Short mmCIF file of the C-alpha atoms (twelve columns), coordinates in Angstrom:
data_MODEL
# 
_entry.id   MODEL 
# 
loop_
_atom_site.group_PDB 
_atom_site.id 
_atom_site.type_symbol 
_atom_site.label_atom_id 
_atom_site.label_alt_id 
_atom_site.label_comp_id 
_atom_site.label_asym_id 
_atom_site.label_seq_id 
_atom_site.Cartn_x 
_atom_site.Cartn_y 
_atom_site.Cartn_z 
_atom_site.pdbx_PDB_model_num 
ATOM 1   C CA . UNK A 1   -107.449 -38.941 38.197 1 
ATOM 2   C CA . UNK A 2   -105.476 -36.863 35.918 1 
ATOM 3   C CA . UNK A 3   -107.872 -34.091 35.475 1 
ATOM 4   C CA . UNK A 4   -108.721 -33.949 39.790 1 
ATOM 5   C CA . UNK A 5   -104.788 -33.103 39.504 1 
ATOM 6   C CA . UNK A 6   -104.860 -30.773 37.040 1 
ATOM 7   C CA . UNK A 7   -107.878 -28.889 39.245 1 
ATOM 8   C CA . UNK A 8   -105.846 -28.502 42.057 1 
ATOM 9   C CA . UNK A 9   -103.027 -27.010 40.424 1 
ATOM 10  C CA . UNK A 10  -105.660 -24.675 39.029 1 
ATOM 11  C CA . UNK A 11  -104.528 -20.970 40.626 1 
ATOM 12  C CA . UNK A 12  -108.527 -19.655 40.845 1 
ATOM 13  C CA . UNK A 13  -109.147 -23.350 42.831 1 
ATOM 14  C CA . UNK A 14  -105.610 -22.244 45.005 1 
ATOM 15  C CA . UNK A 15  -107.633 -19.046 45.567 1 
ATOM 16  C CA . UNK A 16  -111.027 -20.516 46.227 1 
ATOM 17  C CA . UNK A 17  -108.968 -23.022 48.994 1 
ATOM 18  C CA . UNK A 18  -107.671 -19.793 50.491 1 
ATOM 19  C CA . UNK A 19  -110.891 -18.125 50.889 1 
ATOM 20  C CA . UNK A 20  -112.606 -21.112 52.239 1 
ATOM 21  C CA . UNK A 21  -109.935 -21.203 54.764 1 
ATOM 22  C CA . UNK A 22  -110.115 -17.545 55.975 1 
ATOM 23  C CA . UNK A 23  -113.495 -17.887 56.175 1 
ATOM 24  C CA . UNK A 24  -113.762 -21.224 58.192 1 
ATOM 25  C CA . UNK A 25  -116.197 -22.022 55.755 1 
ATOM 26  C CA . UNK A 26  -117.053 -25.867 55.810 1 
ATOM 27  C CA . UNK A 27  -118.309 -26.289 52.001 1 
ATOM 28  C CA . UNK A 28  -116.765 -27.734 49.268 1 
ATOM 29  C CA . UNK A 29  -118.781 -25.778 46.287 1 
ATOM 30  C CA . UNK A 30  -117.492 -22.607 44.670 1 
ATOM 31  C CA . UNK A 31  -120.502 -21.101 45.158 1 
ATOM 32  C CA . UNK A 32  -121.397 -21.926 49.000 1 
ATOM 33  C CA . UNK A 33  -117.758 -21.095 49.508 1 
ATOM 34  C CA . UNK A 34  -117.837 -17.147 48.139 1 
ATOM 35  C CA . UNK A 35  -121.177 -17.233 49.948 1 
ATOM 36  C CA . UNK A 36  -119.704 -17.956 53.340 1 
ATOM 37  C CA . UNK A 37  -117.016 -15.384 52.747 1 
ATOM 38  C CA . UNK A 38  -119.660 -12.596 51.965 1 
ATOM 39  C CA . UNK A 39  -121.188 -13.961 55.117 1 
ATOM 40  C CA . UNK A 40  -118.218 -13.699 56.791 1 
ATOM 41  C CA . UNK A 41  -116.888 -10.271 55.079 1 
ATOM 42  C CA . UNK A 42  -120.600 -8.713  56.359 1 
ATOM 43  C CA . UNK A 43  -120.037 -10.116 60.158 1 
ATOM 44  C CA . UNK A 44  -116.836 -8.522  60.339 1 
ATOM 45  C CA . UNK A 45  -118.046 -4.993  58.771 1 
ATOM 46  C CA . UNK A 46  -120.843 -5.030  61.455 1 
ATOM 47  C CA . UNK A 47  -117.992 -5.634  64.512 1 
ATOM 48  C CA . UNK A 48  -115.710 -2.835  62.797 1 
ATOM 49  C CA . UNK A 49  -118.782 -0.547  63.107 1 
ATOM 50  C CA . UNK A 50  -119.988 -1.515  66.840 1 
ATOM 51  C CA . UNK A 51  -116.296 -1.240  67.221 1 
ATOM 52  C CA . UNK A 52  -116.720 2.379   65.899 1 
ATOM 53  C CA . UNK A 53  -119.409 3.437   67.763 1 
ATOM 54  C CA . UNK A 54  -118.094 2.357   71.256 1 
ATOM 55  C CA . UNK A 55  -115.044 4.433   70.653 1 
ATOM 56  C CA . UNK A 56  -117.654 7.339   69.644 1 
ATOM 57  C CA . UNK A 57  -119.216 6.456   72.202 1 
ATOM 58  C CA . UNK A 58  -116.185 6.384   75.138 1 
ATOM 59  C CA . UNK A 59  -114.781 9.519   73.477 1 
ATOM 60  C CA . UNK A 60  -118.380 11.594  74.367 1 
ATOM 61  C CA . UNK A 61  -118.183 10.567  77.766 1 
ATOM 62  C CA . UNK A 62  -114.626 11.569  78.433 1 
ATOM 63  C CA . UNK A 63  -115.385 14.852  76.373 1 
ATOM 64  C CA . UNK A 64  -118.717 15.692  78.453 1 
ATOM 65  C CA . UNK A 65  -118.561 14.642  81.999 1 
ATOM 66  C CA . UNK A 66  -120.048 17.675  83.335 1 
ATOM 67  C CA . UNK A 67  -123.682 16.083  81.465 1 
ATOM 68  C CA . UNK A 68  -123.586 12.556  83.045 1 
ATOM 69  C CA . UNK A 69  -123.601 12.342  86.586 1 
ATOM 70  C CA . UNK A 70  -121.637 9.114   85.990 1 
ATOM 71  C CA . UNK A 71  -120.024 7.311   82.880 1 
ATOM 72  C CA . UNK A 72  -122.960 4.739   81.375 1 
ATOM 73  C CA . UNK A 73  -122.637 3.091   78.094 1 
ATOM 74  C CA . UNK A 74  -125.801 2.969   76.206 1 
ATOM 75  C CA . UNK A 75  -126.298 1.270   72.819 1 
ATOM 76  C CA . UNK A 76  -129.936 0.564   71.157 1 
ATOM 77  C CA . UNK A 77  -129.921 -1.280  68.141 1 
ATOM 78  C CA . UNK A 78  -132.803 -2.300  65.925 1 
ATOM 79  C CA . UNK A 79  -133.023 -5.877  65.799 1 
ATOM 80  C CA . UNK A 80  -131.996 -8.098  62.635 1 
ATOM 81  C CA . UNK A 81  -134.553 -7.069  59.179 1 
ATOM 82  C CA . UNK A 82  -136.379 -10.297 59.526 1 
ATOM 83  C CA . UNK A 83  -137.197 -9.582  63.536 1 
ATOM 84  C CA . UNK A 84  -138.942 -6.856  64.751 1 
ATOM 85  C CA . UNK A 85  -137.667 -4.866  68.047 1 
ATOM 86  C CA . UNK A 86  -134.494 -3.734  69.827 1 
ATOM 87  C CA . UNK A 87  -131.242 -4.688  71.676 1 
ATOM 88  C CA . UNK A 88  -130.734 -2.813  74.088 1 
ATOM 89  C CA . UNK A 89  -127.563 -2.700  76.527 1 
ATOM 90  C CA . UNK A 90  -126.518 -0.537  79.255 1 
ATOM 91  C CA . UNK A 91  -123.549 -0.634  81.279 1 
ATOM 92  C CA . UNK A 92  -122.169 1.317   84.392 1 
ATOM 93  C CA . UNK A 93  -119.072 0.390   86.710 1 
ATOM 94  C CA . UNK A 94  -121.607 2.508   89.311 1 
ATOM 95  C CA . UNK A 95  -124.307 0.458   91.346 1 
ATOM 96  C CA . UNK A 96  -127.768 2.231   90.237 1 
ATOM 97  C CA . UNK A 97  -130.053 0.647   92.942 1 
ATOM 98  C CA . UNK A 98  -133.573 1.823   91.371 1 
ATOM 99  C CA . UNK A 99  -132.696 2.805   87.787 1 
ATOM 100 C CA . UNK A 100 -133.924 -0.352  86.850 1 
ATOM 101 C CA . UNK A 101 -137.667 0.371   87.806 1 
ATOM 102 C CA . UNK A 102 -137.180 3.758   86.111 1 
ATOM 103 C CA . UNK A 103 -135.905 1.314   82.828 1 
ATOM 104 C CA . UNK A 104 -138.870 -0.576  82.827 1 
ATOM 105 C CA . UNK A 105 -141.343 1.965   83.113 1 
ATOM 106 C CA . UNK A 106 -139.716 3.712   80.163 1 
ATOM 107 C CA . UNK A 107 -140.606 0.368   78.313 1 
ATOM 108 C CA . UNK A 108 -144.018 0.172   79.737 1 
ATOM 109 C CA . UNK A 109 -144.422 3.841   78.456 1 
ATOM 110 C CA . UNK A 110 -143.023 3.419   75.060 1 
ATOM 111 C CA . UNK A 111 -145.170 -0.167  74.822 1 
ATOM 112 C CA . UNK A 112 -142.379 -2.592  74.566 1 
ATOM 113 C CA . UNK A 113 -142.250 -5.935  75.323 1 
ATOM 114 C CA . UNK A 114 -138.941 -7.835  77.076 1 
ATOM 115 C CA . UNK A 115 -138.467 -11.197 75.235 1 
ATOM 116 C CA . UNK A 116 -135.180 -11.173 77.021 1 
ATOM 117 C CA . UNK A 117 -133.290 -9.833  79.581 1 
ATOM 118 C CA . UNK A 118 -129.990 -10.147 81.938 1 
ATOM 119 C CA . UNK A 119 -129.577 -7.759  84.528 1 
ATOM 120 C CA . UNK A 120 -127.454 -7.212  87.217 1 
ATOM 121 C CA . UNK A 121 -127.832 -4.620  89.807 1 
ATOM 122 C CA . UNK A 122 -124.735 -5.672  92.312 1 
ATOM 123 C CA . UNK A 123 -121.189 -3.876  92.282 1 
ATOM 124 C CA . UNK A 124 -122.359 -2.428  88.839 1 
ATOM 125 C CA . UNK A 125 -125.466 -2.030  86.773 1 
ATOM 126 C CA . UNK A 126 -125.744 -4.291  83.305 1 
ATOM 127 C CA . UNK A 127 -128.932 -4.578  81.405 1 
ATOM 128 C CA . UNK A 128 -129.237 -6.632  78.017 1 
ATOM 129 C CA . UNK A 129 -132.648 -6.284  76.666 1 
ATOM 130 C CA . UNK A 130 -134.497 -7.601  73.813 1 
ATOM 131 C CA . UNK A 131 -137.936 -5.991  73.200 1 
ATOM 132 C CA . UNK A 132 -140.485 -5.941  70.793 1 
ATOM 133 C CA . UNK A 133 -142.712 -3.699  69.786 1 
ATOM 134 C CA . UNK A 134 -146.435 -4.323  70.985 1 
ATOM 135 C CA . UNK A 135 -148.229 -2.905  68.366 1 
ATOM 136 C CA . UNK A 136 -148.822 -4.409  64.825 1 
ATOM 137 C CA . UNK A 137 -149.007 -1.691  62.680 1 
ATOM 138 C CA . UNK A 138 -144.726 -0.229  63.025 1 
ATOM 139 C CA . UNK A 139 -143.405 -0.571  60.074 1 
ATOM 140 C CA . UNK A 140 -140.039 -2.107  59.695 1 
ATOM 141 C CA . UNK A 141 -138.736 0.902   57.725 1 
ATOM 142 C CA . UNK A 142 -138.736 2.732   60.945 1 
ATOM 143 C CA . UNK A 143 -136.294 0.684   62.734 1 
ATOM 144 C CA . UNK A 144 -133.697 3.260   63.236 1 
ATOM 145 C CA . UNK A 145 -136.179 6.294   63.906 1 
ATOM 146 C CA . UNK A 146 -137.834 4.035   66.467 1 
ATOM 147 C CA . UNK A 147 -134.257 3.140   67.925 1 
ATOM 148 C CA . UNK A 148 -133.346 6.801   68.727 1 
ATOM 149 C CA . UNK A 149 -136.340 7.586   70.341 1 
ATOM 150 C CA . UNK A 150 -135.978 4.391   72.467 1 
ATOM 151 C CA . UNK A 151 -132.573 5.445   73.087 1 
ATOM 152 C CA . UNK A 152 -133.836 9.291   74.140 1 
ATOM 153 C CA . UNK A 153 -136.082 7.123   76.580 1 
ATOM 154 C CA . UNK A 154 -133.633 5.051   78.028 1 
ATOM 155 C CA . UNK A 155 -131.713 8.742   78.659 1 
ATOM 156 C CA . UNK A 156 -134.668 10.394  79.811 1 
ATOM 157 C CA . UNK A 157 -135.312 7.245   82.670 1 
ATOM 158 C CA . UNK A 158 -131.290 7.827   83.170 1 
ATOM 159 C CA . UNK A 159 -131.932 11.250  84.305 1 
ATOM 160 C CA . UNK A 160 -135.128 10.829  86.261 1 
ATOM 161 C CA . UNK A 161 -133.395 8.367   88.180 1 
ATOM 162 C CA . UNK A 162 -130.367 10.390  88.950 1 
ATOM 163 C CA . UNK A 163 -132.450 13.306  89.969 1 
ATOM 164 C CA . UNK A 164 -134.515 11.111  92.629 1 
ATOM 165 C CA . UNK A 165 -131.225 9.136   93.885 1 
ATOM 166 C CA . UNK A 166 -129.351 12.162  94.477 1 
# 
């Protein structure tokens, strides 16, 4: 009884209660609890960066609006290290009516496969994607090359579709 006292008082177990706190981590173990914080530090690194890139990405839209015929957001991300493919998400305030045929055949063309998708074409155009790579022999060290040039083909569609609907 007297040393579980003792323990508590203990600043580095203070400090280890604190952390396990901030984190919302749920174990009671010194080690799962600086885990869950590393967990937790890495999550929040990754939102600072998306973070960074839509304000990158918002800033090259007001700075070029001459290029786009309209404002779209367009992220492609390689998919987490232990799953092969991409998430990809595009976003408009504009109804596109068609661009979402010229979407998929950009897929078709680059050979990707839609595990999942939500779209809506209504009062404004949204597409979440998650596709996969048909063939076997990518390599996973290619993840970012291969985002870019699905990217470049998610522009390219962009364009073909505003020079036919215009």
């Amino acid at each position: 009884m007297v040393s579980r006292q003792v323990r508590k008082r203990d600043p580095i177990y203070k400090k280890l209660q604190s952390l396990r706190s901030i984190s919302n981590s749920p174990a009671h173990s010194k080690s799962s609890i600086i885990l869950d914080a590393v967990t937790y530090i890495q999550e929040l690194k990754r939102k600072v960066e998306e973070m960074n890139q839509e304000i990158v990405a918002a800033r090259a839209q007001v700075s070029t609006p001459a290029q786009n015929p309209f404002p779209m957001q367009l992220k492609v991300e390689p998919r987490e290290e232990d799953q092969a493919g991409f998430q990809i998400k595009m976003f408009t305030e504009k109804s596109c009516s068609g661009l979402l045929v010229f979407v998929l055949e950009a897929f078709e063309e680059l050979g990707l496969d839609v595990l999942q998708a939500r779209v809506s074409c209504s009062n404004n155009f949204l597409l979440e994607a998650v596709a996969t790579i048909n063939n076997d022999d990518q390599n996973g060290d290619d993840h970012n090359k291969d985002a870019e040039v699905v990217r470049k083909a998610m522009l390219q569609a962009i364009q073909s579709w505003s020079e036919v609907s215009q």
